[in-house]
């Protein structure tokens, strides 16, 4: 894998009613709520995944507490207890608001540095039964093996004390793995490590997946990366959130790849969904992965989520989710996710819709399409003059 692509991928990378209860889990009540209510602490809670967890947990009747700095959308969830502080114990009041508090479970959605994650884990360890840490698929050392499961080799840090992501986020994966180790050290046997791939859906502020249905809806000629059969793994934020609540209800521990959908999906199927949803007949020009790599779309470029389905990237969108599925992870149709994402984006104010935060800028897309056309005709060398 090229260094630039690896660095890019580091950064980017309703539970159905149960017919029978797993050990340690009680049946849901008649209104769909959990029979045993839990006290859940969310470290974060107001970004993207956090609010989805709050909604899922409230729907199940659990009691929630949010701990954060109060800077990101503090107006959310006025009916939920909020504790203010800093994840870094060396800043301001630090974790003081959590001292002496007890919870059934902690869901850590905002941990990136092991010293800081270790501090919250150590503080809470005497008074919690379960610590769920939201890690990342970037915690793995490589992405070259299709079907790799949770036993695959993990990333390491050249400097275990580093507290920066690095210029190109080259430390991201190693830091996530180090955070996992910090949680395991503080709460041995009581940890749940969740390694999502690309989390997508309504409210996604990165527009990494949103770019595709939005751009497709604009019509014209559109660059389609790779080939229709290239695999694509995503997980709807709502599916992930509902499953995390289920893990709390079951007190499930272990390591899990949170990737979906359950059955393999492809880039071609994504565009088919876009066509079905929008009714558009946008012209797709499929541009090979080799060509995109040669022209800067290897991590330095702006093409999101997609990765070449060969070589060092062969397993990027082919990780095993068998363990998570066995633990109750369920997926809505990716067509539904695509539809809901586009509907959400279209409901945003004009200022928000006027500029996508992810994806190829129009001029970059046009440049790549022009170069590809020339290459297909045997014309000028198919290499861009700039990297996008």
Tab-separated table of C-alpha atoms in Angstrom, residues 98-295:
chain	number	residue	atom	x	y	z
A	98	UNK	CA	-17.210	11.964	36.762
A	99	UNK	CA	-15.644	11.330	40.142
A	100	UNK	CA	-17.784	9.116	42.351
A	101	UNK	CA	-20.351	8.454	39.627
A	102	UNK	CA	-21.406	4.908	38.769
A	103	UNK	CA	-22.901	3.568	35.554
A	104	UNK	CA	-23.828	0.219	34.097
A	105	UNK	CA	-21.918	0.974	30.924
A	106	UNK	CA	-19.736	3.605	29.281
A	107	UNK	CA	-19.743	4.210	25.529
A	108	UNK	CA	-16.626	6.121	24.545
A	109	UNK	CA	-17.199	7.826	21.190
A	110	UNK	CA	-14.520	10.503	21.506
A	111	UNK	CA	-11.244	8.774	22.444
A	112	UNK	CA	-8.158	9.286	20.278
A	113	UNK	CA	-5.098	9.350	22.552
A	114	UNK	CA	-4.202	6.508	24.938
A	115	UNK	CA	-3.124	8.719	27.840
A	116	UNK	CA	-6.472	10.486	27.770
A	117	UNK	CA	-8.566	7.358	27.196
A	118	UNK	CA	-6.613	5.565	29.902
A	119	UNK	CA	-7.429	8.342	32.360
A	120	UNK	CA	-11.206	8.019	31.903
A	121	UNK	CA	-11.037	4.217	31.907
A	122	UNK	CA	-9.031	4.125	35.129
A	123	UNK	CA	-11.295	6.650	36.843
A	124	UNK	CA	-14.485	4.831	35.898
A	125	UNK	CA	-13.224	1.255	36.285
A	126	UNK	CA	-14.292	0.805	39.944
A	127	UNK	CA	-17.830	1.948	39.196
A	128	UNK	CA	-18.817	0.543	35.789
A	129	UNK	CA	-19.592	-2.950	34.529
A	130	UNK	CA	-18.704	-2.434	30.882
A	131	UNK	CA	-16.607	-0.029	28.820
A	132	UNK	CA	-17.399	0.145	25.096
A	133	UNK	CA	-14.686	1.868	23.110
A	134	UNK	CA	-15.395	3.023	19.567
A	135	UNK	CA	-12.173	2.289	17.758
A	136	UNK	CA	-11.680	2.070	13.989
A	137	UNK	CA	-10.915	-0.318	11.176
A	138	UNK	CA	-7.744	1.731	10.858
A	139	UNK	CA	-6.526	-0.060	13.988
A	140	UNK	CA	-5.449	-2.878	11.670
A	141	UNK	CA	-1.938	-2.894	10.267
A	142	UNK	CA	-2.942	-3.840	6.725
A	143	UNK	CA	-5.908	-3.956	4.375
A	144	UNK	CA	-4.677	-6.540	1.895
A	145	UNK	CA	-6.533	-9.689	2.976
A	146	UNK	CA	-10.177	-10.260	1.959
A	147	UNK	CA	-12.244	-11.721	4.774
A	148	UNK	CA	-9.820	-10.728	7.534
A	149	UNK	CA	-11.398	-10.935	10.985
A	150	UNK	CA	-10.672	-9.473	14.407
A	151	UNK	CA	-7.528	-11.581	14.839
A	152	UNK	CA	-5.670	-9.715	12.077
A	153	UNK	CA	-2.468	-7.870	13.004
A	154	UNK	CA	-2.995	-4.390	14.422
A	155	UNK	CA	-1.222	-1.103	13.842
A	156	UNK	CA	1.658	0.084	16.004
A	157	UNK	CA	3.248	3.422	16.824
A	158	UNK	CA	6.916	4.245	16.330
A	159	UNK	CA	6.555	6.560	19.340
A	160	UNK	CA	4.003	5.242	21.894
A	161	UNK	CA	3.880	8.650	23.599
A	162	UNK	CA	2.910	10.645	20.489
A	163	UNK	CA	-0.174	12.833	20.918
A	164	UNK	CA	-0.624	14.174	17.421
A	165	UNK	CA	-2.285	12.489	14.469
A	166	UNK	CA	0.613	13.446	12.235
A	167	UNK	CA	0.643	15.675	9.187
A	168	UNK	CA	-1.277	13.132	7.119
A	169	UNK	CA	-2.976	11.315	10.009
A	170	UNK	CA	-0.387	8.576	9.786
A	171	UNK	CA	-0.651	7.991	13.548
A	172	UNK	CA	-4.421	7.563	13.605
A	173	UNK	CA	-4.605	3.773	13.407
A	174	UNK	CA	-1.787	3.157	15.867
A	175	UNK	CA	-3.314	5.602	18.329
A	176	UNK	CA	-6.693	3.896	18.133
A	177	UNK	CA	-5.082	0.548	18.862
A	178	UNK	CA	-3.148	2.054	21.773
A	179	UNK	CA	-6.429	3.428	23.134
A	180	UNK	CA	-7.915	-0.060	22.958
A	181	UNK	CA	-5.000	-1.371	24.994
A	182	UNK	CA	-5.451	1.380	27.587
A	183	UNK	CA	-9.098	0.402	28.075
A	184	UNK	CA	-8.248	-3.298	28.301
A	185	UNK	CA	-5.591	-2.574	30.914
A	186	UNK	CA	-8.006	-0.612	33.109
A	187	UNK	CA	-10.977	-2.971	32.770
A	188	UNK	CA	-9.749	-6.471	31.897
A	189	UNK	CA	-12.632	-8.719	30.907
A	190	UNK	CA	-15.103	-5.824	30.871
A	191	UNK	CA	-14.248	-4.174	27.560
A	192	UNK	CA	-16.003	-4.097	24.213
A	193	UNK	CA	-13.851	-2.873	21.337
A	194	UNK	CA	-15.832	-1.848	18.276
A	195	UNK	CA	-13.954	-1.253	15.016
A	196	UNK	CA	-16.279	0.420	12.499
A	197	UNK	CA	-15.500	0.966	8.870
A	198	UNK	CA	-17.146	3.952	7.194
A	199	UNK	CA	-20.040	5.218	9.321
A	200	UNK	CA	-22.583	6.919	7.059
A	201	UNK	CA	-26.160	8.143	6.979
A	202	UNK	CA	-28.197	11.215	7.879
A	203	UNK	CA	-26.284	13.876	9.833
A	204	UNK	CA	-22.906	12.781	8.456
A	205	UNK	CA	-20.978	16.039	8.329
A	206	UNK	CA	-18.060	14.637	6.313
A	207	UNK	CA	-20.134	14.034	3.144
A	208	UNK	CA	-17.815	11.140	2.259
A	209	UNK	CA	-20.653	8.807	1.308
A	210	UNK	CA	-23.200	11.599	0.820
A	211	UNK	CA	-21.153	12.822	-2.139
A	212	UNK	CA	-22.161	9.896	-4.328
A	213	UNK	CA	-25.996	10.188	-4.254
A	214	UNK	CA	-25.804	13.991	-4.267
A	215	UNK	CA	-23.455	14.067	-7.261
A	216	UNK	CA	-25.494	11.413	-9.057
A	217	UNK	CA	-28.640	13.484	-8.592
A	218	UNK	CA	-26.930	16.422	-10.323
A	219	UNK	CA	-26.813	14.457	-13.573
A	220	UNK	CA	-24.439	14.811	-16.508
A	221	UNK	CA	-21.350	12.687	-16.877
A	222	UNK	CA	-20.075	11.327	-13.568
A	223	UNK	CA	-16.795	9.639	-12.757
A	224	UNK	CA	-17.446	6.176	-11.326
A	225	UNK	CA	-14.352	4.780	-9.597
A	226	UNK	CA	-12.909	1.353	-10.370
A	227	UNK	CA	-15.434	-1.149	-11.656
A	228	UNK	CA	-19.078	-1.984	-10.828
A	229	UNK	CA	-17.981	-5.121	-8.963
A	230	UNK	CA	-15.625	-3.315	-6.565
A	231	UNK	CA	-16.767	-4.072	-2.988
A	232	UNK	CA	-18.136	-1.373	-0.723
A	233	UNK	CA	-18.584	-1.677	3.035
A	234	UNK	CA	-20.503	0.954	4.976
A	235	UNK	CA	-22.542	0.963	8.168
A	236	UNK	CA	-25.551	3.158	8.795
A	237	UNK	CA	-24.999	5.227	11.923
A	238	UNK	CA	-28.443	4.218	13.174
A	239	UNK	CA	-27.683	0.509	12.824
A	240	UNK	CA	-24.411	0.948	14.688
A	241	UNK	CA	-26.067	2.944	17.464
A	242	UNK	CA	-28.885	0.459	17.968
A	243	UNK	CA	-26.400	-2.393	18.120
A	244	UNK	CA	-24.256	-0.579	20.697
A	245	UNK	CA	-27.312	-0.302	22.923
A	246	UNK	CA	-27.938	-4.011	22.426
A	247	UNK	CA	-24.349	-4.735	23.496
A	248	UNK	CA	-25.036	-2.810	26.695
A	249	UNK	CA	-28.273	-4.695	27.341
A	250	UNK	CA	-26.518	-8.012	26.850
A	251	UNK	CA	-23.293	-6.902	28.560
A	252	UNK	CA	-21.450	-8.283	25.533
A	253	UNK	CA	-17.675	-7.964	25.588
A	254	UNK	CA	-15.002	-8.711	22.990
A	255	UNK	CA	-13.648	-7.245	19.755
A	256	UNK	CA	-15.917	-6.652	16.759
A	257	UNK	CA	-15.670	-5.381	13.191
A	258	UNK	CA	-18.681	-3.118	12.759
A	259	UNK	CA	-18.925	-3.220	8.977
A	260	UNK	CA	-21.795	-3.870	6.668
A	261	UNK	CA	-24.043	-4.636	5.051
A	262	UNK	CA	-24.384	-8.267	6.062
A	263	UNK	CA	-24.169	-9.452	2.452
A	264	UNK	CA	-21.494	-7.991	0.162
A	265	UNK	CA	-22.402	-4.748	-1.586
A	266	UNK	CA	-20.643	-3.112	-4.518
A	267	UNK	CA	-19.997	0.270	-6.065
A	268	UNK	CA	-22.210	-0.732	-8.975
A	269	UNK	CA	-25.074	-1.539	-6.612
A	270	UNK	CA	-24.598	1.824	-4.922
A	271	UNK	CA	-25.051	3.613	-8.232
A	272	UNK	CA	-28.054	1.415	-9.033
A	273	UNK	CA	-29.559	2.590	-5.744
A	274	UNK	CA	-28.818	6.196	-6.687
A	275	UNK	CA	-30.635	5.695	-9.992
A	276	UNK	CA	-33.611	4.074	-8.283
A	277	UNK	CA	-33.862	6.828	-5.698
A	278	UNK	CA	-33.343	9.859	-7.923
A	279	UNK	CA	-34.959	8.652	-11.134
A	280	UNK	CA	-31.971	10.126	-12.972
A	281	UNK	CA	-30.122	8.458	-15.792
A	282	UNK	CA	-26.748	9.984	-15.017
A	283	UNK	CA	-24.017	8.854	-17.404
A	284	UNK	CA	-21.429	6.859	-15.462
A	285	UNK	CA	-17.923	6.730	-16.861
A	286	UNK	CA	-16.029	3.943	-15.116
A	287	UNK	CA	-12.402	4.916	-14.549
A	288	UNK	CA	-9.971	2.156	-13.613
A	289	UNK	CA	-8.357	1.951	-10.213
A	290	UNK	CA	-4.890	1.857	-11.767
A	291	UNK	CA	-5.574	5.097	-13.624
A	292	UNK	CA	-6.922	6.818	-10.498
A	293	UNK	CA	-3.846	5.787	-8.534
A	294	UNK	CA	-1.537	7.194	-11.187
A	295	UNK	CA	-3.433	10.460	-11.114
